[in-house]
Coordinates of C-alpha atoms in Angstrom, one line a residue:
X16 CA 70.6 28.6 196.5
X17 CA 71.9 25.8 198.6
X18 CA 75.0 25.5 200.6
X19 CA 77.2 23.4 198.2
X20 CA 76.2 26.0 195.2
X21 CA 77.0 28.8 197.6
X22 CA 80.3 27.1 198.3
X23 CA 81.1 26.6 194.6
X24 CA 80.1 30.0 193.6
X25 CA 82.7 31.2 196.3
X26 CA 85.5 29.3 195.3
X27 CA 85.0 30.4 191.3
X28 CA 85.0 33.9 193.0
X29 CA 88.5 33.1 194.7
X30 CA 90.1 31.4 191.8
X31 CA 89.1 34.2 189.4
X32 CA 90.4 36.9 192.0
X33 CA 93.9 34.8 192.5
X34 CA 94.2 35.0 188.1
X35 CA 94.2 38.5 188.1
X36 CA 98.0 39.7 188.4
X37 CA 99.4 42.0 190.6
X38 CA 99.9 45.6 189.0
X39 CA 103.6 47.1 189.8
X40 CA 102.3 49.8 191.9
X41 CA 103.9 51.7 194.6
X42 CA 102.9 50.9 198.5
X43 CA 102.8 55.1 198.9
X44 CA 100.4 55.6 196.3
X45 CA 98.6 52.5 195.3
X46 CA 97.9 53.9 192.1
X47 CA 101.6 55.4 191.1
X48 CA 103.4 52.6 188.7
X49 CA 106.5 51.7 189.9
X50 CA 108.2 52.9 187.0
X51 CA 108.7 56.4 186.1
X52 CA 109.3 57.6 182.8
X53 CA 112.8 59.1 181.5
X54 CA 113.4 63.1 182.1
X55 CA 112.0 64.7 179.3
X56 CA 113.7 68.2 178.8
X57 CA 111.4 70.8 177.1
X58 CA 113.2 73.1 174.2
X59 CA 114.2 76.6 175.2
X60 CA 112.1 79.4 174.8
X61 CA 113.5 81.7 172.3
X62 CA 113.1 85.6 170.6
X63 CA 109.7 85.4 168.1
X64 CA 108.8 82.3 169.4
X65 CA 105.1 81.8 170.1
X66 CA 103.6 80.9 173.5
X67 CA 99.7 79.4 173.7
X68 CA 97.9 81.0 176.4
X69 CA 95.2 78.8 178.2
X70 CA 92.6 79.2 181.2
X71 CA 92.9 75.4 182.4
X72 CA 91.1 76.4 185.5
X73 CA 88.8 79.9 186.6
X74 CA 87.1 81.4 183.8
X75 CA 88.5 84.8 182.7
X76 CA 86.5 87.1 184.0
X77 CA 88.4 90.3 182.8
X78 CA 89.6 91.1 179.1
X79 CA 91.6 93.6 180.4
X80 CA 94.2 90.7 182.1
X81 CA 94.1 88.5 179.2
X82 CA 95.1 92.0 177.1
X83 CA 98.0 92.4 180.0
X84 CA 99.0 89.2 179.6
X85 CA 99.8 89.4 175.7
X86 CA 101.6 92.7 176.2
X87 CA 103.7 91.3 178.5
X88 CA 104.5 88.6 177.0
X89 CA 105.4 90.4 173.7
X90 CA 107.7 92.6 176.3
X91 CA 109.4 89.5 176.4
X92 CA 110.0 89.2 172.9
X93 CA 107.3 86.4 172.5
X94 CA 104.4 86.1 169.9
X95 CA 101.0 84.9 171.3
X96 CA 98.0 82.4 170.7
X97 CA 95.0 82.3 172.4
X98 CA 93.6 79.0 173.3
X99 CA 90.4 78.7 171.6
X100 CA 87.9 78.0 174.7
X101 CA 90.1 81.1 176.7
X102 CA 87.2 83.3 177.0
X103 CA 84.6 80.3 177.7
X104 CA 82.6 80.1 181.0
X105 CA 80.8 77.2 183.2
X106 CA 79.9 78.8 186.4
X107 CA 83.4 79.7 187.8
X108 CA 85.4 77.3 185.7
X109 CA 86.6 78.8 182.0
X110 CA 84.6 76.1 179.9
X111 CA 83.5 72.8 180.3
X112 CA 85.9 70.0 181.7
X113 CA 86.4 68.9 177.6
X114 CA 86.6 72.5 176.5
X115 CA 89.1 73.2 178.5
X116 CA 91.4 69.8 178.0
X117 CA 90.9 70.6 174.6
X118 CA 92.6 73.6 174.8
X119 CA 95.8 72.0 176.6
X120 CA 96.2 69.1 174.2
X121 CA 95.6 71.4 171.3
X122 CA 98.5 73.5 172.5
X123 CA 100.9 70.5 172.7
X124 CA 99.9 69.5 169.6
X125 CA 100.8 72.6 167.7
X126 CA 103.6 72.3 165.8
X127 CA 103.7 76.3 165.8
X128 CA 103.4 76.7 169.6
X129 CA 106.7 76.6 171.7
X130 CA 105.7 77.0 175.1
X131 CA 102.4 77.3 177.3
X132 CA 101.4 79.5 179.9
X133 CA 98.3 79.8 182.2
X134 CA 96.7 82.9 182.6
X135 CA 95.3 82.5 186.1
X136 CA 94.8 79.5 188.4
X137 CA 91.7 79.5 190.5
X138 CA 90.0 75.6 190.4
X139 CA 89.5 72.9 188.4
X140 CA 92.7 71.6 186.7
X141 CA 92.1 68.2 188.6
X142 CA 88.9 67.7 186.6
X143 CA 91.0 67.8 183.6
X144 CA 93.5 65.0 184.5
X145 CA 91.7 62.4 183.1
X146 CA 91.1 64.0 179.6
X147 CA 94.9 65.3 179.0
X148 CA 96.8 63.0 175.8
X149 CA 99.7 62.4 177.4
X150 CA 101.2 60.6 174.6
X151 CA 100.8 63.7 172.5
X152 CA 102.2 66.0 175.2
X153 CA 105.2 63.4 175.4
X154 CA 105.9 63.5 171.7
X155 CA 105.6 67.4 172.0
X156 CA 107.5 68.6 174.5
X157 CA 107.4 72.2 175.4
X158 CA 107.2 73.9 178.7
X159 CA 104.6 74.7 180.7
X160 CA 104.3 77.3 183.3
X161 CA 101.6 78.2 186.1
X162 CA 101.2 77.9 189.7
X163 CA 98.7 77.4 192.3
X164 CA 95.7 75.4 191.3
X165 CA 98.2 74.6 187.8
X166 CA 99.9 72.8 190.2
X167 CA 97.8 69.6 189.1
X168 CA 98.4 70.0 185.8
X169 CA 102.5 70.1 186.4
X170 CA 102.8 67.2 188.6
X171 CA 100.5 65.0 186.5
X172 CA 102.0 65.7 183.0
X173 CA 105.5 65.1 185.0
X174 CA 104.4 61.9 186.5
X175 CA 103.0 60.9 183.5
X176 CA 105.4 61.9 180.5
X177 CA 108.8 62.6 182.3
X178 CA 108.4 66.4 181.0
X179 CA 109.7 68.9 183.1
X180 CA 107.4 71.3 184.0
X181 CA 107.7 74.6 185.5
X182 CA 105.8 76.2 189.2
X183 CA 106.1 80.0 187.9
X184 CA 104.4 82.9 187.1
X185 CA 101.1 82.8 185.6
X186 CA 100.1 85.3 183.0
X187 CA 97.6 87.5 185.4
X188 CA 100.7 87.5 188.3
X189 CA 102.9 90.5 188.3
X190 CA 106.0 90.5 186.0
X191 CA 108.5 92.7 187.8
X192 CA 111.9 92.7 187.0
X193 CA 112.8 89.6 189.7
X194 CA 110.3 87.5 188.7
X195 CA 111.2 88.2 184.9
X196 CA 114.7 87.5 185.5
X197 CA 114.2 84.1 186.6
X198 CA 111.4 83.0 184.3
X199 CA 114.3 84.0 181.1
X200 CA 117.2 82.7 183.0
X201 CA 115.7 79.2 183.6
X202 CA 113.5 79.4 180.4
X203 CA 115.4 81.1 177.7
X204 CA 119.1 80.9 178.8
X205 CA 119.3 77.5 180.3
X206 CA 121.2 78.3 183.3
X207 CA 121.5 76.3 186.2
X208 CA 120.2 78.9 188.3
X209 CA 120.2 79.0 192.1
X210 CA 117.5 80.4 193.7
X211 CA 118.0 82.5 196.5
X212 CA 116.0 85.2 198.2
X213 CA 116.7 88.9 198.2
X214 CA 118.8 90.2 200.4
X215 CA 117.7 94.0 200.6
X216 CA 118.2 95.7 204.1
X217 CA 117.2 99.2 203.1
X218 CA 116.7 101.5 206.1
X219 CA 116.9 99.0 208.1
X220 CA 120.2 97.0 210.3
X221 CA 118.9 93.8 209.1
X222 CA 117.2 91.9 206.5
X223 CA 113.1 92.0 207.8
X224 CA 111.9 91.3 204.7
X225 CA 111.4 87.7 202.6
X226 CA 113.4 86.0 205.0
X227 CA 114.5 82.7 205.2
X228 CA 113.9 80.3 208.6
X229 CA 116.1 77.4 209.1
X230 CA 113.9 74.2 210.5
X231 CA 116.8 71.6 210.2
X232 CA 120.1 72.6 208.8
X233 CA 121.9 70.6 205.9
X234 CA 122.3 69.8 202.3
X235 CA 120.3 67.5 199.9
X236 CA 120.1 66.2 196.3
X237 CA 116.7 65.3 194.6
X238 CA 114.3 65.9 191.8
X239 CA 112.2 69.1 192.6
X240 CA 108.6 68.1 193.2
X241 CA 105.5 69.8 194.6
X242 CA 103.8 72.9 194.3
X243 CA 100.3 74.3 196.0
X244 CA 99.7 72.4 199.1
X245 CA 95.9 72.4 199.1
X246 CA 96.2 71.1 195.5
X247 CA 99.0 68.4 196.1
X248 CA 97.1 66.9 199.4
X249 CA 93.8 66.9 197.1
X250 CA 95.1 64.6 194.5
X251 CA 97.2 62.3 196.8
X252 CA 96.0 58.7 196.0
X253 CA 95.6 59.4 192.8
X254 CA 97.5 58.1 189.5
X255 CA 98.6 61.9 188.7
X256 CA 101.4 62.4 191.5
X257 CA 105.4 61.4 190.6
X258 CA 107.1 59.1 193.2
X259 CA 108.2 61.0 196.2
X260 CA 111.6 58.8 196.7
X261 CA 114.3 60.8 197.4
X262 CA 112.4 63.5 195.9
X263 CA 112.7 67.4 197.2
X264 CA 109.5 68.7 198.2
X265 CA 108.3 72.2 197.7
X266 CA 105.0 73.6 199.3
X267 CA 103.0 77.0 199.0
X268 CA 99.7 78.2 199.8
X269 CA 97.4 80.8 200.4
X270 CA 94.4 81.8 202.6
X271 CA 94.5 79.0 204.7
X272 CA 93.7 79.3 208.5
X273 CA 96.7 77.5 210.3
X274 CA 94.9 74.3 211.4
X275 CA 94.2 73.1 207.8
X276 CA 98.3 73.4 206.9
X277 CA 98.4 71.3 209.7
X278 CA 95.8 69.0 208.3
X279 CA 97.1 68.9 204.7
X280 CA 100.7 68.5 206.1
X281 CA 99.3 65.4 208.3
X282 CA 97.6 63.6 205.3
X283 CA 101.2 63.8 203.5
X284 CA 102.7 62.2 206.4
X285 CA 99.7 59.5 206.5
X286 CA 100.2 58.7 202.7
X287 CA 103.9 58.1 203.2
X288 CA 105.2 61.3 201.2
X289 CA 107.1 63.1 204.1
X290 CA 108.6 60.1 204.8
X291 CA 110.1 59.4 201.3
X292 CA 111.2 63.0 200.6
X293 CA 115.0 64.0 201.2
X294 CA 114.6 67.6 201.8
X295 CA 111.8 70.2 202.2
X296 CA 111.3 73.6 201.0
X297 CA 108.6 75.7 202.2
X298 CA 107.9 78.8 200.2
X299 CA 105.3 81.4 201.5
X300 CA 101.9 81.0 202.4
X301 CA 100.0 84.5 202.2
X302 CA 97.7 85.0 204.7
X303 CA 97.7 81.9 206.5
X304 CA 96.3 82.8 210.0
X305 CA 95.0 81.3 213.2
X306 CA 91.8 82.9 211.8
X307 CA 89.0 84.2 214.0
X308 CA 87.9 82.5 217.2
X309 CA 91.1 80.4 217.0
X310 CA 92.0 80.8 220.7
X311 CA 95.0 79.0 221.7
X312 CA 95.9 78.0 218.0
X313 CA 99.3 76.8 216.9
X314 CA 101.6 79.0 215.1
X315 CA 102.6 78.3 211.7
X316 CA 106.1 78.2 212.7
X317 CA 104.9 75.9 215.4
X318 CA 102.9 73.4 212.8
X319 CA 105.9 73.4 210.1
X320 CA 108.5 72.3 212.8
X321 CA 106.3 69.9 214.4
X322 CA 105.8 68.1 211.3
X323 CA 109.0 68.9 209.4
X324 CA 111.6 68.5 212.0
X325 CA 111.1 64.6 213.0
X326 CA 111.9 64.0 209.2
X327 CA 115.8 64.5 210.0
X328 CA 116.3 66.1 206.5
X329 CA 117.0 69.4 205.5
X330 CA 114.3 71.7 205.8
X331 CA 113.6 76.0 205.4
X332 CA 110.8 78.1 204.8
X333 CA 110.5 81.6 203.3
X334 CA 111.6 80.9 199.8
X335 CA 109.7 83.2 197.2
X336 CA 107.5 80.7 195.7
X337 CA 104.1 81.1 196.1
X338 CA 101.1 83.7 195.9
X339 CA 103.4 86.7 195.7
X340 CA 104.5 89.3 193.2
X341 CA 108.0 88.3 193.0
X342 CA 108.4 84.6 192.7
X343 CA 110.7 82.4 191.4
X344 CA 110.2 80.0 187.9
X345 CA 111.1 76.0 190.0
X346 CA 111.1 73.2 187.4
X347 CA 109.1 70.4 188.6
X348 CA 111.1 66.7 187.9
X349 CA 114.1 68.4 187.8
X350 CA 117.4 67.6 189.6
X351 CA 118.6 70.5 192.3
X352 CA 120.6 70.8 195.7
X353 CA 119.1 72.3 198.8
X354 CA 121.0 74.3 201.3
X355 CA 118.9 74.5 204.3
X356 CA 120.8 76.8 206.0
X357 CA 121.5 79.4 203.5
X358 CA 118.1 78.8 202.3
X359 CA 119.0 78.2 198.6
X360 CA 118.0 75.8 196.0
X361 CA 120.7 74.9 193.1
X362 CA 119.7 73.5 189.9
X363 CA 122.4 70.8 188.9
X364 CA 121.8 71.7 185.3
X365 CA 119.8 73.2 182.5
X366 CA 116.7 72.3 182.3
X367 CA 115.7 73.1 178.7
X368 CA 117.5 72.2 175.9

């Protein structure tokens, strides 16, 4: 190719690139559209409603766990419909990506199903995000509930459709009175719930269990967005996250060494997430220890302080959110006010209609 023809090719490529319109994407996440969909509230659950059970992540290795989930929902006055692929298995996954996505899409499309509950988490929900039918989901709003790996589905559906989803118990969780009460207050009764840790002293002279730690005092209002820290950090930069501007970020995790929590919070910082939020609630990080051989490790408290205090927004840790037996049901995408000194999250309105 001659010098002249090479210049002509380069000039043509430059003109073609200039002709491509710039998409309206935010600077923090280059794939996230600037305009978010309108908030969409799902219908409340009622006695005799049918809840669809799905396994969108790990395989259901125990039929007994599924049966216990069915009996739990029946005890709440609900009926149950099993997803077609609940008992599928593809290695550690509950069937192929297509099969698991099919169950999610089918439950939203099914007019006879009023709510959707994941039986458990594990790993695999992020693989489904390109396969979900977001238009059908938006046309058929209903509560979707789960936590841990289900975080991917919750935030993606909220981001794409505006539908408020619920970071709450999975079917295989412990459904004690504490967890069941928050579940029913939010999803059945439509209350503007105050999420507050239990304050049982027992035989002690002060509260010992489930304490909150104020990192930065103050109050803040914003949309609740968050979930499992590992899951969120793994999909940063994708097209499946809501905007973080003026949001209240809530986080939880399990079985992660402190340096990994440090690494993931650093990722949120470098991605611009932490600079945009109006407040942070860090729930429980179960079994998040320095790890063997970690001589001189930072503590979890030190890591949280180093990353979150400089934000100069209200922050507290210890909320009943995470891989724990007693947990809140937190609506993703709903407006709330946090009080970091008191360790509370107050919904500004009911989140079901």
